[in-house]
């Protein structure tokens, strides 16, 4: 596609349920990032993929959070046993090669609300 | 760990006013600096970036930013804002060979026509 695609755009779930958020990066982009944006906060880094491997997952806030990337393309962020503090906009971004000077191309985000 | 500070969280201006948004970072080594913008209802997009050369960087829509190494700053400026500049602005820094940009909290800019 022309840009980074994320789904669902909105997700409302009950506390304790599991959720999956999907990211389809720009074709050919090898680097993929997940960030979280909470109300009034900046972008909080979660995890970075280069190809299918995740050399940096230091931002995942707890073991309830996991992510995978298959075929060097689509990525899924999974949150198990959701808590109310997980409510946020989850942003995915991709870049051509993951260089330090590279521009990140962002999706429109998945807004998660945990009741 | 590096950090990025954006001191102005909310800025309200009238059209044609001048704009300066502050951004300071904590890392002392080589840095790459970015400003991203998020217009209402749209995704984040790059406004401008600096990684070497002339410390005065020009971006899209008349924006510019100046890297002042001694002040650890990368402030965003525009001489005359327009209503269409209403958006959220984020400063970001990557450093030390890291591929992970660290973002500031963002500044919400509202421009009244």
Tab-separated table of C-alpha atoms in Angstrom:
chain	number	residue	atom	x	y	z
A	1	UNK	CA	0.000	0.000	0.000
A	2	UNK	CA	0.915	3.643	-0.162
A	3	UNK	CA	1.399	4.084	3.567
A	4	UNK	CA	1.564	2.276	6.874
A	5	UNK	CA	-1.734	0.612	7.607
A	6	UNK	CA	-2.938	-0.237	11.102
A	7	UNK	CA	-5.981	-2.141	12.269
A	8	UNK	CA	-8.259	-1.879	14.039
A	9	UNK	CA	-8.419	1.901	14.159
A	10	UNK	CA	-10.456	1.689	17.348
A	11	UNK	CA	-10.779	-1.116	19.849
A	12	UNK	CA	-12.832	-1.148	23.022
A	13	UNK	CA	-12.295	-4.113	25.277
A	14	UNK	CA	-12.991	-5.236	28.788
A	15	UNK	CA	-10.321	-5.484	31.417
A	16	UNK	CA	-8.680	-8.896	31.359
A	17	UNK	CA	-9.294	-9.610	27.683
A	18	UNK	CA	-6.507	-10.100	25.154
A	19	UNK	CA	-6.147	-7.798	22.145
A	20	UNK	CA	-4.183	-7.953	18.914
A	21	UNK	CA	-3.155	-4.905	16.951
A	22	UNK	CA	-1.902	-5.224	13.416
A	23	UNK	CA	0.541	-3.167	11.401
A	24	UNK	CA	1.203	-3.434	7.683
A	25	UNK	CA	4.313	-1.377	6.866
A	26	UNK	CA	5.285	0.278	3.621
A	27	UNK	CA	6.436	-2.333	1.146
A	28	UNK	CA	10.197	-2.740	1.215
A	29	UNK	CA	10.717	-1.106	4.587
A	30	UNK	CA	12.890	-3.382	6.684
A	31	UNK	CA	12.572	-1.527	9.973
A	32	UNK	CA	9.363	-1.437	11.974
A	33	UNK	CA	8.628	0.323	15.253
A	34	UNK	CA	5.801	0.265	17.778
A	35	UNK	CA	5.180	3.294	19.978
A	36	UNK	CA	2.445	4.080	22.474
A	37	UNK	CA	0.893	7.503	22.955
A	38	UNK	CA	-1.080	8.078	26.115
A	39	UNK	CA	-3.178	11.175	26.793
A	40	UNK	CA	-0.915	14.137	27.452
A	41	UNK	CA	2.203	12.042	27.030
A	42	UNK	CA	4.733	11.791	24.270
A	43	UNK	CA	5.461	8.756	22.193
A	44	UNK	CA	6.702	5.895	24.323
A	45	UNK	CA	8.894	3.398	22.475
A	46	UNK	CA	7.797	-0.214	22.754
A	47	UNK	CA	9.722	-2.397	20.309
A	48	UNK	CA	11.846	-2.236	17.156
A	49	UNK	CA	12.105	-4.843	14.406
A	50	UNK	CA	14.790	-5.184	11.772
A	51	UNK	CA	13.418	-7.748	9.386
A	52	UNK	CA	11.771	-10.425	11.484
A	53	UNK	CA	14.013	-10.043	14.496
A	54	UNK	CA	13.560	-7.629	17.373
A	55	UNK	CA	16.969	-6.350	18.460
A	56	UNK	CA	15.364	-3.921	20.870
A	57	UNK	CA	12.270	-4.780	22.868
A	58	UNK	CA	13.316	-2.787	25.896
A	59	UNK	CA	10.232	-0.601	25.827
A	60	UNK	CA	7.655	-3.331	26.352
A	61	UNK	CA	6.138	-2.364	29.723
A	62	UNK	CA	5.432	-5.862	30.998
A	63	UNK	CA	5.382	-9.508	29.983
A	64	UNK	CA	1.731	-9.053	29.026
A	65	UNK	CA	3.001	-7.292	25.904
A	66	UNK	CA	4.503	-9.177	22.993
A	67	UNK	CA	5.022	-8.561	19.312
A	68	UNK	CA	6.042	-10.510	16.286
A	69	UNK	CA	6.782	-9.820	12.683
A	70	UNK	CA	6.524	-12.367	9.937
A	71	UNK	CA	7.879	-12.390	6.398
A	72	UNK	CA	9.649	-9.119	7.062
A	73	UNK	CA	6.320	-7.410	6.672
A	74	UNK	CA	3.214	-7.490	8.858
A	75	UNK	CA	3.612	-7.102	12.597
A	76	UNK	CA	1.203	-7.940	15.393
A	77	UNK	CA	1.312	-6.414	18.865
A	78	UNK	CA	-0.488	-8.541	21.429
A	79	UNK	CA	-1.573	-7.373	24.844
A	80	UNK	CA	-2.729	-10.104	27.193
A	81	UNK	CA	-5.019	-9.609	30.175
A	82	UNK	CA	-5.516	-5.933	29.356
A	83	UNK	CA	-5.558	-3.375	32.132
A	84	UNK	CA	-7.075	0.101	32.160
A	85	UNK	CA	-3.610	1.667	32.084
A	86	UNK	CA	-3.090	0.028	28.691
A	87	UNK	CA	-5.576	2.486	27.185
A	88	UNK	CA	-3.660	4.532	24.625
A	89	UNK	CA	-3.067	5.032	20.942
A	90	UNK	CA	-0.663	2.429	19.607
A	91	UNK	CA	1.377	3.743	16.716
A	92	UNK	CA	3.310	1.728	14.200
A	93	UNK	CA	6.027	3.204	12.011
A	94	UNK	CA	8.327	1.836	9.368
A	95	UNK	CA	11.486	3.067	7.716
A	96	UNK	CA	13.578	2.067	4.764
A	97	UNK	CA	16.520	0.604	6.600
A	98	UNK	CA	16.365	1.574	10.237
A	99	UNK	CA	19.312	3.928	10.046
A	100	UNK	CA	19.826	6.545	12.707
A	101	UNK	CA	19.035	9.313	10.237
A	102	UNK	CA	16.068	7.614	8.667
A	103	UNK	CA	12.614	9.104	8.499
A	104	UNK	CA	9.885	7.141	10.203
A	105	UNK	CA	6.590	6.773	8.356
A	106	UNK	CA	3.713	6.427	10.775
A	107	UNK	CA	0.338	4.794	10.541
A	108	UNK	CA	-2.762	6.460	11.891
A	109	UNK	CA	-2.691	4.375	15.027
A	110	UNK	CA	-4.955	1.968	16.862
A	111	UNK	CA	-6.863	3.573	19.714
A	112	UNK	CA	-7.321	1.067	22.525
A	113	UNK	CA	-9.807	1.664	25.307
A	114	UNK	CA	-9.903	-0.767	28.195
A	115	UNK	CA	-13.063	-0.562	30.285
B	1	UNK	CA	19.101	7.092	28.745
B	2	UNK	CA	18.527	10.104	26.605
B	3	UNK	CA	15.553	12.360	27.137
B	4	UNK	CA	13.832	15.034	25.087
B	5	UNK	CA	12.119	18.030	26.645
B	6	UNK	CA	9.563	20.218	24.971
B	7	UNK	CA	8.876	23.088	27.306
B	8	UNK	CA	5.753	24.473	25.673
B	9	UNK	CA	2.882	22.024	25.963
B	10	UNK	CA	0.210	24.329	24.603
B	11	UNK	CA	0.722	27.371	22.397
B	12	UNK	CA	-2.034	29.619	21.097
B	13	UNK	CA	-1.254	32.212	18.441
B	14	UNK	CA	-3.020	34.442	16.000
B	15	UNK	CA	-2.333	34.172	12.297
B	16	UNK	CA	0.829	35.972	11.150
B	17	UNK	CA	2.428	35.702	14.581
B	18	UNK	CA	5.918	34.259	14.832
B	19	UNK	CA	6.444	30.821	16.302
B	20	UNK	CA	9.254	29.251	18.259
B	21	UNK	CA	8.877	25.862	19.916
B	22	UNK	CA	11.609	24.731	22.249
B	23	UNK	CA	13.286	21.325	22.225
B	24	UNK	CA	16.184	20.242	24.427
B	25	UNK	CA	17.796	16.840	24.683
B	26	UNK	CA	20.097	15.226	27.182
B	27	UNK	CA	22.595	13.199	25.125
B	28	UNK	CA	26.110	14.627	24.837
B	29	UNK	CA	27.383	12.770	21.788
B	30	UNK	CA	26.488	12.819	18.120
B	31	UNK	CA	22.775	13.263	17.612
B	32	UNK	CA	20.244	13.178	14.821
B	33	UNK	CA	17.334	15.522	15.342
B	34	UNK	CA	13.813	15.545	13.987
B	35	UNK	CA	10.599	17.480	14.148
B	36	UNK	CA	7.400	15.616	13.333
B	37	UNK	CA	3.945	17.131	12.950
B	38	UNK	CA	0.512	15.615	13.419
B	39	UNK	CA	-2.320	17.575	11.845
B	40	UNK	CA	-5.824	16.948	13.238
B	41	UNK	CA	-7.069	13.560	12.150
B	42	UNK	CA	-3.867	12.690	10.321
B	43	UNK	CA	-0.823	10.576	10.998
B	44	UNK	CA	2.531	11.844	12.193
B	45	UNK	CA	4.777	13.067	9.406
B	46	UNK	CA	8.288	14.437	9.162
B	47	UNK	CA	8.622	18.211	9.141
B	48	UNK	CA	12.414	18.435	9.009
B	49	UNK	CA	15.551	16.713	10.212
B	50	UNK	CA	19.182	17.396	10.997
B	51	UNK	CA	22.061	14.933	11.018
B	52	UNK	CA	25.086	16.899	9.786
B	53	UNK	CA	26.160	20.063	8.008
B	54	UNK	CA	24.467	23.432	8.251
B	55	UNK	CA	22.873	23.651	11.708
B	56	UNK	CA	20.030	25.738	10.284
B	57	UNK	CA	17.639	23.311	8.655
B	58	UNK	CA	14.721	24.249	6.455
B	59	UNK	CA	11.693	22.035	6.217
B	60	UNK	CA	8.312	21.977	4.580
B	61	UNK	CA	5.709	24.742	4.818
B	62	UNK	CA	8.185	27.450	5.779
B	63	UNK	CA	9.398	25.819	8.987
B	64	UNK	CA	13.022	25.864	10.043
B	65	UNK	CA	15.006	24.648	13.033
B	66	UNK	CA	18.406	25.501	14.409
B	67	UNK	CA	20.716	23.004	16.062
B	68	UNK	CA	22.753	24.652	18.818
B	69	UNK	CA	25.109	21.999	20.126
B	70	UNK	CA	26.303	24.018	23.126
B	71	UNK	CA	22.725	24.407	24.311
B	72	UNK	CA	21.595	20.864	23.426
B	73	UNK	CA	18.716	22.500	21.598
B	74	UNK	CA	16.835	22.138	18.328
B	75	UNK	CA	14.136	24.793	18.367
B	76	UNK	CA	11.500	24.978	15.663
B	77	UNK	CA	10.619	28.334	14.141
B	78	UNK	CA	8.275	29.881	11.640
B	79	UNK	CA	8.173	33.631	11.019
B	80	UNK	CA	4.459	33.826	10.260
B	81	UNK	CA	2.023	31.071	11.190
B	82	UNK	CA	-1.182	30.206	9.388
B	83	UNK	CA	-4.415	28.686	10.625
B	84	UNK	CA	-3.441	25.495	8.787
B	85	UNK	CA	-0.405	25.112	11.073
B	86	UNK	CA	-2.720	24.074	13.882
B	87	UNK	CA	-1.296	20.693	14.886
B	88	UNK	CA	0.701	18.729	17.430
B	89	UNK	CA	4.479	19.076	17.051
B	90	UNK	CA	6.954	16.481	18.299
B	91	UNK	CA	10.693	16.776	18.653
B	92	UNK	CA	12.687	13.538	18.401
B	93	UNK	CA	16.323	12.571	18.867
B	94	UNK	CA	18.335	9.510	17.955
B	95	UNK	CA	21.873	9.165	19.168
B	96	UNK	CA	24.837	6.942	19.855
B	97	UNK	CA	24.184	4.709	16.895
B	98	UNK	CA	20.719	3.915	18.157
B	99	UNK	CA	18.002	3.330	15.584
B	100	UNK	CA	15.331	4.277	18.082
B	101	UNK	CA	14.244	7.924	18.085
B	102	UNK	CA	13.209	9.252	21.485
B	103	UNK	CA	10.258	11.610	21.297
B	104	UNK	CA	9.291	14.578	23.418
B	105	UNK	CA	5.817	15.014	24.911
B	106	UNK	CA	4.686	17.199	22.044
B	107	UNK	CA	3.422	20.753	21.761
B	108	UNK	CA	-0.127	21.507	20.807
B	109	UNK	CA	-0.291	24.588	18.583
B	110	UNK	CA	-3.573	26.345	17.932
B	111	UNK	CA	-3.604	29.198	15.435
B	112	UNK	CA	-6.626	31.461	15.446
B	113	UNK	CA	-7.637	32.950	12.069
